Amino acid sequence: MSEQNILEVKDLTKHFKAGKKQIVHAVDGISFTLQRGKTLGLVGESGCGKSTCARTIIRMYDPTAGQIVLDGTDITAMKQKELKPYRKKMQMIFQDPYASLNARMTVRDIIAEPLMAHNLVKSKEEANDLVYPMLERVGLTKEHANRYAHEFSGGQRQRVGIARALILEPQLVICDEPISALDVSIQAQVINLLKDFQEEKGLSYLFIAHDLSMVRYVSDDVGVMYLGQLVEMSEADEIYRNPLHPYTKGLLGSVPIANPKLARQKEKSSIEGDIPSPINPPSGCRFHTRCPYAVPECSRVKPELVDVGGGHKVACHLHK
Amino acid sequence: MENKWEMLGSSNEDREKIWSKNRTFAGDVWFRFRHKPTSIAGLVIIVLLMLFALLGPMFTDYSYSTQNLEVVNIPPRMKVYETPDGSGYLYVTQALKVVQVSRDGIMGNQLKKVREEADSSMTIFDCSGTEVALYYGAKPYVIADPQTRVIYPSAHVWNKSYVLGTDSLGRDILTRLMYGTRVSLMVAFVAAAVNMIIGILFGGISGYAGGMVDTVMMRIVDIISTIPLTLYVILIMVFLESGLQSIIIALGTVYWVDMARVVRGQVLSLKQQEFVMAARTIGSSTRTILLQHLIPNAMGSILVTVTMLIPSAIFMEAFLGYLGIGLKPPLASLGTMCNDATENLRSCPHQMFIPALVICLIMFAFNFVGDGLRDALDPKLKK
Ligand SMILES: Nc1ncnc2c1ncn2[C@@H]1O[C@H](COP(=O)(O)OP(=O)(O)OP(=O)(O)O)[C@@H](O)[C@H]1O
Ligand code: SF4
Ligand SMILES: [Mg+2]
């Protein structure tokens, strides 16, 4: 275990029960490490288990199997009470800025809630001393403090969400598609705000998105998820320059490219068909039902995530 | 790096101006509520009825139990005959007594009986020196001059002494109505409050705990709700002594089932929402999550359910009173007043009509308010 790693996830698995006998394999054996001060981007289609992965790591859900090591401490099996001190180290920014703020609370109370929960302040006044600077820091003003969340625009709400996540000065922040619900013009502002905080405080981010170009901009490493599993993982620029997994290639094929010359050069590969149900995931390589390069072995043997050189890991029988 | 936010910073003040009003959630609800005439009408009626019930008794000369057997069953509008000298009126009571009534309808003393003339079906009374005859040979009884047998001119006047008349024991109906409304409202509010507390606790725990606990608790609710509530209340009333407390206990322990269901449903759906999840990841305690996140967000539906529950409690109390297993006499409630009035429904229908009307008014008012609240709490209708 390295001192450098703020988060280590080993074989993390989360299954949900659906009905009597059916099991949703939302997350199935994911492993990665996140270094202090770095950003790990997690991309994948809708429904591939990104949010479930994030929520299991932050222990909103109890993991079915695997291990979560936060800052050197194994938090996998901790009860909610034992977990409380560790919650200060790890916070989350949510996808939906409307659903993630309580509409019956003022912005001040929302941002002060973590302080109150951890008994870091004794009175409201004391909380205000921390809340007001934080509000300014995320681009809101003191005057906004007494307003209710439902009076704000999406971008402003997301700033409130960021303020709430950061007021405890956590070391790890999990961002579950923090910008996908926002206008394009506001997305960049919020991303820049997050980057500024990272520089200032040395934060680590687990950044979930399905917008690949944004992930490249913010991430040091990128992991690609398909149907609850990691299929490729590498340093961010490397994965864009040299995607190895057919699924990653397909994903990149659907990224709009500004330079038409580059676009033409690019290997044209798009993914056909729908994502299979996580209730009965395909055998062997889970991507074989849609993979243009599939060989018979693919439907029988599950490819392991292996390092093909320079820390570029891929799970595909074509690359060993 | 700070410059990035300058652009927004400069527009902030403008935005403050555009947001002219800083409305809280409650303010918002009130704004929508008062723009609906029926809900405001309901609210006004409730306030007026409460004033009537609480302050009214200060302004009457009677108490709810004062009996005056000489003036039983007097209507609010009396048929009267002029006195021989034309200075006032005379009113014939059911007991064949004659009472003086002033020109503007205030009831005075009884006339003294002089003699009985049974063969001509007349009773002779002394009206300030002059003799007047009450002829009871045929209905309606009339007052006439005993010599000439000419009926004195008749008239109708509003009763000023007993504005709504008296009941069969000679008690002032207006006064009893005030006390009755007071009892009804009190029973309703206390029962509603008890139901609300039990319902919120039961439903909240059931919804929040989920799983087995939820299943068991909801089966209990299902079982309770299959028993006809009326029967259940009547049984409780039979076991307990009749009286105000018993009614409140009976009603308070019955109607929480609906409330529990509503609260549970709300909590179940709310606890899946991201802001509750967020509270958990923050590390907030269960207490904070329940009291700050779940209950306030469920408060809208809780309020609507309570306002809808009040009329059924009022009706149930009236119904019990009407069946005669409610309050002990001489205490008045709207239901017991209706019950008392059934005996002489034919001759004095107003005795039944007046308390029944008040019951209707209260129920209408609360239903209107409940409807208005429901609409006002629906943010989709936001103006
Ligand atoms: N609480 C739950 N109970 C049962 N199944 C669930 C639950 N939460 C998620 N799932 C299922 O797990 C799978 C992964 O869902 P998840 O929300 O993690 O996807 P996602 O990658 O975050 O998608 P999106 O990009 O749309 O947010 C989905 O098939 C979903 O239906
Ligand atoms: S293992 Fe086979 S099916 Fe899976 S991605 Fe590679 S080639 Fe395609
Ligand atoms: Mg998601």
PDB file of N, CA, C and O in Angstrom, chain A residues 74-101:
ATOM      1  N   ASP A  74      -9.070   0.699   5.516  1.00  0.00           N
ATOM      2  CA  ASP A  74     -10.070  -0.108   4.830  1.00  0.00           C
ATOM      3  C   ASP A  74     -11.449   0.267   5.366  1.00  0.00           C
ATOM      4  O   ASP A  74     -11.760   0.036   6.537  1.00  0.00           O
ATOM      5  N   ILE A  75     -12.270   0.842   4.527  1.00  0.00           N
ATOM      6  CA  ILE A  75     -13.597   1.271   4.998  1.00  0.00           C
ATOM      7  C   ILE A  75     -14.699   0.361   4.466  1.00  0.00           C
ATOM      8  O   ILE A  75     -15.888   0.668   4.604  1.00  0.00           O
ATOM      9  N   THR A  76     -14.317  -0.760   3.855  1.00  0.00           N
ATOM     10  CA  THR A  76     -15.311  -1.602   3.177  1.00  0.00           C
ATOM     11  C   THR A  76     -16.429  -2.059   4.098  1.00  0.00           C
ATOM     12  O   THR A  76     -17.595  -2.010   3.750  1.00  0.00           O
ATOM     13  N   ALA A  77     -16.054  -2.535   5.281  1.00  0.00           N
ATOM     14  CA  ALA A  77     -17.052  -3.188   6.123  1.00  0.00           C
ATOM     15  C   ALA A  77     -17.485  -2.330   7.305  1.00  0.00           C
ATOM     16  O   ALA A  77     -18.196  -2.792   8.183  1.00  0.00           O
ATOM     17  N   MET A  78     -17.059  -1.085   7.310  1.00  0.00           N
ATOM     18  CA  MET A  78     -17.385  -0.239   8.464  1.00  0.00           C
ATOM     19  C   MET A  78     -18.878   0.035   8.548  1.00  0.00           C
ATOM     20  O   MET A  78     -19.558   0.183   7.547  1.00  0.00           O
ATOM     21  N   LYS A  79     -19.359   0.125   9.790  1.00  0.00           N
ATOM     22  CA  LYS A  79     -20.742   0.532   9.987  1.00  0.00           C
ATOM     23  C   LYS A  79     -20.821   2.048   9.809  1.00  0.00           C
ATOM     24  O   LYS A  79     -19.813   2.747   9.935  1.00  0.00           O
ATOM     25  N   GLN A  80     -22.059   2.538   9.580  1.00  0.00           N
ATOM     26  CA  GLN A  80     -22.213   3.974   9.315  1.00  0.00           C
ATOM     27  C   GLN A  80     -21.618   4.823  10.449  1.00  0.00           C
ATOM     28  O   GLN A  80     -21.066   5.879  10.215  1.00  0.00           O
ATOM     29  N   LYS A  81     -21.734   4.328  11.689  1.00  0.00           N
ATOM     30  CA  LYS A  81     -21.212   5.109  12.817  1.00  0.00           C
ATOM     31  C   LYS A  81     -19.695   5.201  12.790  1.00  0.00           C
ATOM     32  O   LYS A  81     -19.114   6.263  12.975  1.00  0.00           O
ATOM     33  N   GLU A  82     -19.059   4.040  12.527  1.00  0.00           N
ATOM     34  CA  GLU A  82     -17.589   4.040  12.481  1.00  0.00           C
ATOM     35  C   GLU A  82     -17.089   4.881  11.324  1.00  0.00           C
ATOM     36  O   GLU A  82     -16.004   5.451  11.369  1.00  0.00           O
ATOM     37  N   LEU A  83     -17.934   4.931  10.302  1.00  0.00           N
ATOM     38  CA  LEU A  83     -17.527   5.568   9.058  1.00  0.00           C
ATOM     39  C   LEU A  83     -17.464   7.084   9.187  1.00  0.00           C
ATOM     40  O   LEU A  83     -16.743   7.748   8.454  1.00  0.00           O
ATOM     41  N   LYS A  84     -18.210   7.600  10.145  1.00  0.00           N
ATOM     42  CA  LYS A  84     -18.430   9.037  10.195  1.00  0.00           C
ATOM     43  C   LYS A  84     -17.147   9.863  10.120  1.00  0.00           C
ATOM     44  O   LYS A  84     -17.067  10.801   9.328  1.00  0.00           O
ATOM     45  N   PRO A  85     -16.113   9.544  10.914  1.00  0.00           N
ATOM     46  CA  PRO A  85     -14.893  10.372  10.816  1.00  0.00           C
ATOM     47  C   PRO A  85     -14.265  10.335   9.426  1.00  0.00           C
ATOM     48  O   PRO A  85     -13.646  11.320   8.999  1.00  0.00           O
ATOM     49  N   TYR A  86     -14.455   9.227   8.705  1.00  0.00           N
ATOM     50  CA  TYR A  86     -13.840   9.120   7.383  1.00  0.00           C
ATOM     51  C   TYR A  86     -14.624   9.876   6.321  1.00  0.00           C
ATOM     52  O   TYR A  86     -14.114  10.164   5.257  1.00  0.00           O
ATOM     53  N   ARG A  87     -15.879  10.163   6.650  1.00  0.00           N
ATOM     54  CA  ARG A  87     -16.696  10.904   5.697  1.00  0.00           C
ATOM     55  C   ARG A  87     -16.121  12.301   5.440  1.00  0.00           C
ATOM     56  O   ARG A  87     -16.312  12.873   4.389  1.00  0.00           O
ATOM     57  N   LYS A  88     -15.420  12.817   6.442  1.00  0.00           N
ATOM     58  CA  LYS A  88     -14.809  14.136   6.290  1.00  0.00           C
ATOM     59  C   LYS A  88     -13.773  14.137   5.170  1.00  0.00           C
ATOM     60  O   LYS A  88     -13.497  15.160   4.568  1.00  0.00           O
ATOM     61  N   LYS A  89     -13.159  12.983   4.941  1.00  0.00           N
ATOM     62  CA  LYS A  89     -12.092  12.913   3.944  1.00  0.00           C
ATOM     63  C   LYS A  89     -12.635  12.755   2.534  1.00  0.00           C
ATOM     64  O   LYS A  89     -11.908  12.923   1.565  1.00  0.00           O
ATOM     65  N   MET A  90     -13.901  12.353   2.450  1.00  0.00           N
ATOM     66  CA  MET A  90     -14.435  11.953   1.152  1.00  0.00           C
ATOM     67  C   MET A  90     -15.825  12.567   0.975  1.00  0.00           C
ATOM     68  O   MET A  90     -16.700  12.352   1.796  1.00  0.00           O
ATOM     69  N   GLN A  91     -15.991  13.355  -0.032  1.00  0.00           N
ATOM     70  CA  GLN A  91     -17.290  13.971  -0.270  1.00  0.00           C
ATOM     71  C   GLN A  91     -17.699  13.758  -1.721  1.00  0.00           C
ATOM     72  O   GLN A  91     -16.896  13.338  -2.544  1.00  0.00           O
ATOM     73  N   MET A  92     -18.950  14.081  -1.987  1.00  0.00           N
ATOM     74  CA  MET A  92     -19.467  13.779  -3.314  1.00  0.00           C
ATOM     75  C   MET A  92     -20.215  14.979  -3.879  1.00  0.00           C
ATOM     76  O   MET A  92     -20.905  15.692  -3.166  1.00  0.00           O
ATOM     77  N   ILE A  93     -20.042  15.196  -5.177  1.00  0.00           N
ATOM     78  CA  ILE A  93     -20.836  16.198  -5.897  1.00  0.00           C
ATOM     79  C   ILE A  93     -21.765  15.428  -6.820  1.00  0.00           C
ATOM     80  O   ILE A  93     -21.328  14.529  -7.533  1.00  0.00           O
ATOM     81  N   PHE A  94     -23.037  15.797  -6.775  1.00  0.00           N
ATOM     82  CA  PHE A  94     -24.028  14.960  -7.441  1.00  0.00           C
ATOM     83  C   PHE A  94     -24.337  15.431  -8.852  1.00  0.00           C
ATOM     84  O   PHE A  94     -24.097  16.574  -9.233  1.00  0.00           O
ATOM     85  N   GLN A  95     -24.932  14.472  -9.574  1.00  0.00           N
ATOM     86  CA  GLN A  95     -25.266  14.697 -10.975  1.00  0.00           C
ATOM     87  C   GLN A  95     -26.364  15.745 -11.132  1.00  0.00           C
ATOM     88  O   GLN A  95     -26.263  16.649 -11.940  1.00  0.00           O
ATOM     89  N   ASP A  96     -27.417  15.604 -10.314  1.00  0.00           N
ATOM     90  CA  ASP A  96     -28.598  16.431 -10.517  1.00  0.00           C
ATOM     91  C   ASP A  96     -28.629  17.556  -9.482  1.00  0.00           C
ATOM     92  O   ASP A  96     -28.931  17.323  -8.318  1.00  0.00           O
ATOM     93  N   PRO A  97     -28.340  18.787  -9.897  1.00  0.00           N
ATOM     94  CA  PRO A  97     -28.287  19.869  -8.915  1.00  0.00           C
ATOM     95  C   PRO A  97     -29.661  20.207  -8.359  1.00  0.00           C
ATOM     96  O   PRO A  97     -29.770  20.925  -7.373  1.00  0.00           O
ATOM     97  N   TYR A  98     -30.727  19.695  -8.988  1.00  0.00           N
ATOM     98  CA  TYR A  98     -32.063  19.972  -8.468  1.00  0.00           C
ATOM     99  C   TYR A  98     -32.406  18.986  -7.373  1.00  0.00           C
ATOM    100  O   TYR A  98     -32.884  19.359  -6.313  1.00  0.00           O
ATOM    101  N   ALA A  99     -32.148  17.710  -7.626  1.00  0.00           N
ATOM    102  CA  ALA A  99     -32.553  16.689  -6.662  1.00  0.00           C
ATOM    103  C   ALA A  99     -31.599  16.595  -5.482  1.00  0.00           C
ATOM    104  O   ALA A  99     -31.965  16.083  -4.431  1.00  0.00           O
ATOM    105  N   SER A 100     -30.384  17.117  -5.643  1.00  0.00           N
ATOM    106  CA  SER A 100     -29.417  16.875  -4.579  1.00  0.00           C
ATOM    107  C   SER A 100     -29.409  17.971  -3.515  1.00  0.00           C
ATOM    108  O   SER A 100     -28.675  17.879  -2.544  1.00  0.00           O
ATOM    109  N   LEU A 101     -30.243  18.998  -3.687  1.00  0.00           N
ATOM    110  CA  LEU A 101     -30.352  20.022  -2.641  1.00  0.00           C
ATOM    111  C   LEU A 101     -31.767  20.009  -2.083  1.00  0.00           C
ATOM    112  O   LEU A 101     -32.734  19.955  -2.834  1.00  0.00           O
TER     113      LEU A 101
END
